[in-house]
Short mmCIF file of C-alpha atoms in Angstrom, two decimals:
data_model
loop_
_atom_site.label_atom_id
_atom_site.label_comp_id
_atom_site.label_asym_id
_atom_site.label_seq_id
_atom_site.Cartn_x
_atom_site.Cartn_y
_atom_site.Cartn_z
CA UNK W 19 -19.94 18.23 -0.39
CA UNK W 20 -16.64 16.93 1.22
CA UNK W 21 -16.98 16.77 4.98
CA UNK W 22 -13.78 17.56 7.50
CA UNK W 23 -11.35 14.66 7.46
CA UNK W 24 -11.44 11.98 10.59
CA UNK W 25 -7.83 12.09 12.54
CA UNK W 26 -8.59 10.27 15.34
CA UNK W 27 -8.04 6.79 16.87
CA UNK W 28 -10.07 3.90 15.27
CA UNK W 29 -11.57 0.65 16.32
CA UNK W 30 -11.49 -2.51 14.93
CA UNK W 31 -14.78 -2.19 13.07
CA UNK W 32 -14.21 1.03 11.61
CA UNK W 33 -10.53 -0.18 10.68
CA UNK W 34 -11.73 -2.78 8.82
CA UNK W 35 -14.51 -1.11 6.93
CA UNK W 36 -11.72 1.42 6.44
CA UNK W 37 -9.26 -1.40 4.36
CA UNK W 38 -11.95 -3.24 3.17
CA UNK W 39 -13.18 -0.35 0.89
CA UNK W 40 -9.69 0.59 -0.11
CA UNK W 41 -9.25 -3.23 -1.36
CA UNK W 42 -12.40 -2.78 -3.26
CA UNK W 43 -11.61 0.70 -4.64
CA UNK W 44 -7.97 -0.26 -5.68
CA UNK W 45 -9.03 -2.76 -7.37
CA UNK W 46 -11.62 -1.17 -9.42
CA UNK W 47 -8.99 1.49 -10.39
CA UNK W 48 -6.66 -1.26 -11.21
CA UNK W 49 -9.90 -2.45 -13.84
CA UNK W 50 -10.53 0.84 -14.99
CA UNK W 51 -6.68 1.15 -15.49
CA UNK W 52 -6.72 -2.47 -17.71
CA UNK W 53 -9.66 -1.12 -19.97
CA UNK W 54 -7.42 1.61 -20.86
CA UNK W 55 -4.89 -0.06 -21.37
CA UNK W 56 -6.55 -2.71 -24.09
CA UNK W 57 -7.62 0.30 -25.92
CA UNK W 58 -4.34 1.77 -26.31
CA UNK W 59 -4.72 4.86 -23.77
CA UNK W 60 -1.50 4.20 -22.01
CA UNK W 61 -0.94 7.48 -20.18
CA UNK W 62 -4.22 6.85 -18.14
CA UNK W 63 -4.05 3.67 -18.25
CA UNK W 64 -0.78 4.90 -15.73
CA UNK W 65 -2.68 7.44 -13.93
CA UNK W 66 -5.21 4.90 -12.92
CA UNK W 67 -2.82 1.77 -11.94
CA UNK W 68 -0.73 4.50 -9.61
CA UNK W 69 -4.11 5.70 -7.96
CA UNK W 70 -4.26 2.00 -7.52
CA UNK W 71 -1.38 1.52 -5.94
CA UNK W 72 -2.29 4.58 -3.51
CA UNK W 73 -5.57 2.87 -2.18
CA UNK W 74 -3.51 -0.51 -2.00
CA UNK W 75 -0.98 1.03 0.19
CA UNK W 76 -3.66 2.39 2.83
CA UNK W 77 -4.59 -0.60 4.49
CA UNK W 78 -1.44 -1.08 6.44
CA UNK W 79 -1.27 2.57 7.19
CA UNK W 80 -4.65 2.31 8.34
CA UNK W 81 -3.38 -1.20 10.37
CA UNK W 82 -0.62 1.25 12.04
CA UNK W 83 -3.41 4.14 13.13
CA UNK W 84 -5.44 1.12 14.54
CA UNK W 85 -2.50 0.42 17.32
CA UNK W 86 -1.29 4.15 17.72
CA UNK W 87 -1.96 6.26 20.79
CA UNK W 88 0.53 8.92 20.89
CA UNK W 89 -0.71 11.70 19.29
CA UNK W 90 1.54 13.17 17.51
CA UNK W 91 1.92 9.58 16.28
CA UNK W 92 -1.67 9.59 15.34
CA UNK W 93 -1.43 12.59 13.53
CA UNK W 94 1.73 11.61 11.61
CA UNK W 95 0.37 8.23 10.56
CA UNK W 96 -3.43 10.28 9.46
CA UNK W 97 -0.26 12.53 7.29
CA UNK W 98 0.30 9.57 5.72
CA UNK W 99 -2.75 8.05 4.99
CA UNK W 100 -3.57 11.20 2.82
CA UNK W 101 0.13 11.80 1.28
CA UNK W 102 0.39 10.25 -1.76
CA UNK W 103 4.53 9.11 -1.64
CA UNK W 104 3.98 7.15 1.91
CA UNK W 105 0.95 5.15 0.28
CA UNK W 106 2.74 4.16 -3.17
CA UNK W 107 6.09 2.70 -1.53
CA UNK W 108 5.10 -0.43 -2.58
CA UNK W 109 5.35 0.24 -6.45
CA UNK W 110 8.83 -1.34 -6.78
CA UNK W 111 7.57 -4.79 -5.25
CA UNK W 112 7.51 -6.94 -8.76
CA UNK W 113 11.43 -5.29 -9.24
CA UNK W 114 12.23 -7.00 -5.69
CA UNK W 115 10.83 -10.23 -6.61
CA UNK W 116 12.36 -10.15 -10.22
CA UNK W 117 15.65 -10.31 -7.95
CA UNK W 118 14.74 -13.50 -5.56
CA UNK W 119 13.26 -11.76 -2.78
CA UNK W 120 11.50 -13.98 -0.90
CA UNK W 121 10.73 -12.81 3.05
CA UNK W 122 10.68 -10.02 4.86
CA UNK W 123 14.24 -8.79 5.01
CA UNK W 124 14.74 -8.93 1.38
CA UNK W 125 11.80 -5.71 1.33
CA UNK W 126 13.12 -3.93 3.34
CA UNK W 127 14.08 -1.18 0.24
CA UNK W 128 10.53 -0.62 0.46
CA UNK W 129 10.32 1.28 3.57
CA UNK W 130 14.05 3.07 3.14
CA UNK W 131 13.46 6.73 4.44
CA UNK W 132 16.46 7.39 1.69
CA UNK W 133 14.77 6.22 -0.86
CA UNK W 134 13.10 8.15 -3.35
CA UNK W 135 10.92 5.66 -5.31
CA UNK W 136 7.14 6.99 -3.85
CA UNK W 137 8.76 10.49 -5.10
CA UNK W 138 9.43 8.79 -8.63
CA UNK W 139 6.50 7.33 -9.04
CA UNK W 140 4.77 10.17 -8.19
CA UNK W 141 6.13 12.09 -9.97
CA UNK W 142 5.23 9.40 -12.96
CA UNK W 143 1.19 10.06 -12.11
CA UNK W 144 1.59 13.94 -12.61
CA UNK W 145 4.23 13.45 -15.94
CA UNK W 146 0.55 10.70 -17.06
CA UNK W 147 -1.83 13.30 -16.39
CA UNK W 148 -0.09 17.16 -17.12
CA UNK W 149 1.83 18.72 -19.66
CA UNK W 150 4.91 20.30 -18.25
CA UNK W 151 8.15 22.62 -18.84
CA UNK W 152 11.55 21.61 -18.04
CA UNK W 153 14.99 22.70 -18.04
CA UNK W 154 16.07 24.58 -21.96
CA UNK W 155 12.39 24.99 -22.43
CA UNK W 156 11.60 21.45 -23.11
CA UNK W 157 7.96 20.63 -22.80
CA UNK W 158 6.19 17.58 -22.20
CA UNK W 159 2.78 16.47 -23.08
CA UNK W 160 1.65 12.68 -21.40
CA UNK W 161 1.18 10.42 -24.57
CA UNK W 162 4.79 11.50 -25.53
CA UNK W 163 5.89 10.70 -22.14
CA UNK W 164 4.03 7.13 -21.38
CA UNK W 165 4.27 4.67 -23.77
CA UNK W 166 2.93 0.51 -23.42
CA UNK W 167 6.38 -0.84 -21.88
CA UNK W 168 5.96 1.79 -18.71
CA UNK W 169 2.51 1.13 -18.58
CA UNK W 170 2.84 -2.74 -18.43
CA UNK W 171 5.42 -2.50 -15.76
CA UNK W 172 3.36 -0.05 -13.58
CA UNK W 173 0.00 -2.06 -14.11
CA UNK W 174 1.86 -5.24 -12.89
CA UNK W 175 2.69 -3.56 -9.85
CA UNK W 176 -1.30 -2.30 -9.27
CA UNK W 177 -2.47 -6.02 -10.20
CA UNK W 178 0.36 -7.56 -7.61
CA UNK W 179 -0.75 -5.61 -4.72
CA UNK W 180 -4.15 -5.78 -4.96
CA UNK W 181 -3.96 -9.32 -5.42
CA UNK W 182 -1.60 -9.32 -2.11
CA UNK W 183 -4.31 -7.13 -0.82
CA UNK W 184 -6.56 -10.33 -0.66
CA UNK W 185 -5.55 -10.61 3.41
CA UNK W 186 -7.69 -14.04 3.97
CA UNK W 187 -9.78 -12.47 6.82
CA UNK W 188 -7.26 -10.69 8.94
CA UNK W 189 -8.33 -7.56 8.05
CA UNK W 190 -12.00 -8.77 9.45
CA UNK W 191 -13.02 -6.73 12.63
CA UNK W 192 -12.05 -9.78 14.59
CA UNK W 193 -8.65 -10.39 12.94
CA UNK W 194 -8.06 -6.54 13.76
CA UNK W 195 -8.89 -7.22 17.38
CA UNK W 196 -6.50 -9.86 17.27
CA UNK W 197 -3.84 -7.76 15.65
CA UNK W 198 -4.17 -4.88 18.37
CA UNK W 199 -3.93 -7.64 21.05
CA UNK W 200 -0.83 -9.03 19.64
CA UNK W 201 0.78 -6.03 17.79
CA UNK W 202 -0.25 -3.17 20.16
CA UNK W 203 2.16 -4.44 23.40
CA UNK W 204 5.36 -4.98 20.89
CA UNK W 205 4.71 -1.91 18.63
CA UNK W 206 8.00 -0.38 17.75
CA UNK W 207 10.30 -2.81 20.05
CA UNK W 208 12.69 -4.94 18.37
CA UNK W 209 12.13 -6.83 15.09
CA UNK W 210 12.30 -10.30 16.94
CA UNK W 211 9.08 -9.31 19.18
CA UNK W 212 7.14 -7.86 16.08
CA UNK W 213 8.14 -10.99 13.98
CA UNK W 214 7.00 -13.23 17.29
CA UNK W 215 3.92 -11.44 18.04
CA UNK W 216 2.78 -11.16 13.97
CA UNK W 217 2.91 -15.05 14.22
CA UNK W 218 1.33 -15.73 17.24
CA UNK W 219 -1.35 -13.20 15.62
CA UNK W 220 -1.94 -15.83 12.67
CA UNK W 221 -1.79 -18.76 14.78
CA UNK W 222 -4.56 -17.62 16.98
CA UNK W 223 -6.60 -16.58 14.02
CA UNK W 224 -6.24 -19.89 12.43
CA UNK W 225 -7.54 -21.35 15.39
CA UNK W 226 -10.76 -19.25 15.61
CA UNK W 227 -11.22 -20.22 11.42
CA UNK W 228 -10.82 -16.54 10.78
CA UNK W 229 -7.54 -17.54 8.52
CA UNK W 230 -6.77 -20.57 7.08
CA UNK W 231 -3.83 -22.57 8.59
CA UNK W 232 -1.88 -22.09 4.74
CA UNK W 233 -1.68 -18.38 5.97
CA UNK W 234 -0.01 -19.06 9.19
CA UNK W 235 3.15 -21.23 7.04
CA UNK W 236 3.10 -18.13 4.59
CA UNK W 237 3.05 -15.69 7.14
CA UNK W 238 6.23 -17.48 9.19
CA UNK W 239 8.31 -18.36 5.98
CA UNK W 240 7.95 -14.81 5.00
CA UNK W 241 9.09 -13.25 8.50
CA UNK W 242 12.47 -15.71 8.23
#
């Protein structure tokens, strides 16, 4: 029986339980997702690798509730966390890279209000699992919609993030401590200060051995 849903603040520990399971769940989706693939069931194979992508995106959502105190911020970001177009954003990372992007600025796309890429792909998951009725009285059954090419492109992006997902112990209850004591006092400022404060984040996690020192050179080339 399905209990009423948490919207309230969270610590550090429950935080990273939270991501921790999402990691593990997206990624048995995304395995799930592969085995239909190999046997030629593309239009689940879809359905699964989007769901994927859903539980992949809810770890930095769940990073954002960690540092909010507003509430109506809090409730906004708990929106999120169950609204399938703010977790899937994402999606169109392997397009981005395809074109050279490297650091942070170069994703921006993903987070463009304007965009309506979360509504595409959504829209994808329902076209993998429903038949439909369009405009002239066209109908639409999944295996007619899905074929392997969409469902190669869409698996790449499931197998991408939760391989990004892989956060080398920040997303440990003591790396989330760090992350509210860095993060918190800067949240929503300027760029600079978030960019500063994300770094000085790693640094002091490297130094406690709860990230390795690689992540902290990742972490500041990407933020250029």
């Amino acid at each position: 029986m399905r209990g009423k849903q948490y919207k309230n603040k969270l610590d550090a520990k429950s935080a990273s339980e939270g991501i921790q399971l999402a990691k593990e769940n997206a990624k048995s989706l995304l395995i799930d997702a592969e085995l239909l693939f190999e046997n030629g069931r593309f239009e689940r194979s879809v359905s699964l690798a989007i769901l994927s992508i859903e539980e992949s995106g809810k770890s930095s959502i769940i990073r954002t509730i960690l540092i909010t105190d507003d509430p109506k911020e809090l409730k906004k970001e708990w929106q999120n966390y169950r609204k399938h177009t703010a977790k899937n954003l994402s999606w169109i990372l392997p397009e981005l890279v395809t074109k050279g992007a490297r650091n942070i600025e170069n994703f921006r796309p993903i987070f463009d209000s304007q965009s309506d890429h979360g509504q595409i792909l959504d829209n994808l998951k329902q076209l993998s699992f429903y038949t439909d009725v369009f405009l002239s009285k066209k109908w639409s059954i999944p295996k007619n919609v899905i074929d392997k090419e969409i469902a190669e492109m869409i698996l790449l992006s499931a197998r991408i993030l939760t391989d990004k997902g892989d956060n080398d112990g920040i997303d440990s209850e003591e790396g989330l401590k760090l992350w509210i004591k860095h993060i918190k006092p800067v949240w929503q400022t300027s760029m600079s200060k978030m960019k500063y404060a994300i770094i000085g984040c790693y640094k002091e996690a490297a130094e406690l051995g709860i990230i390795s020192h690689k992540k902290v050179t990742e972490m500041t080339e990407f933020l250029k």
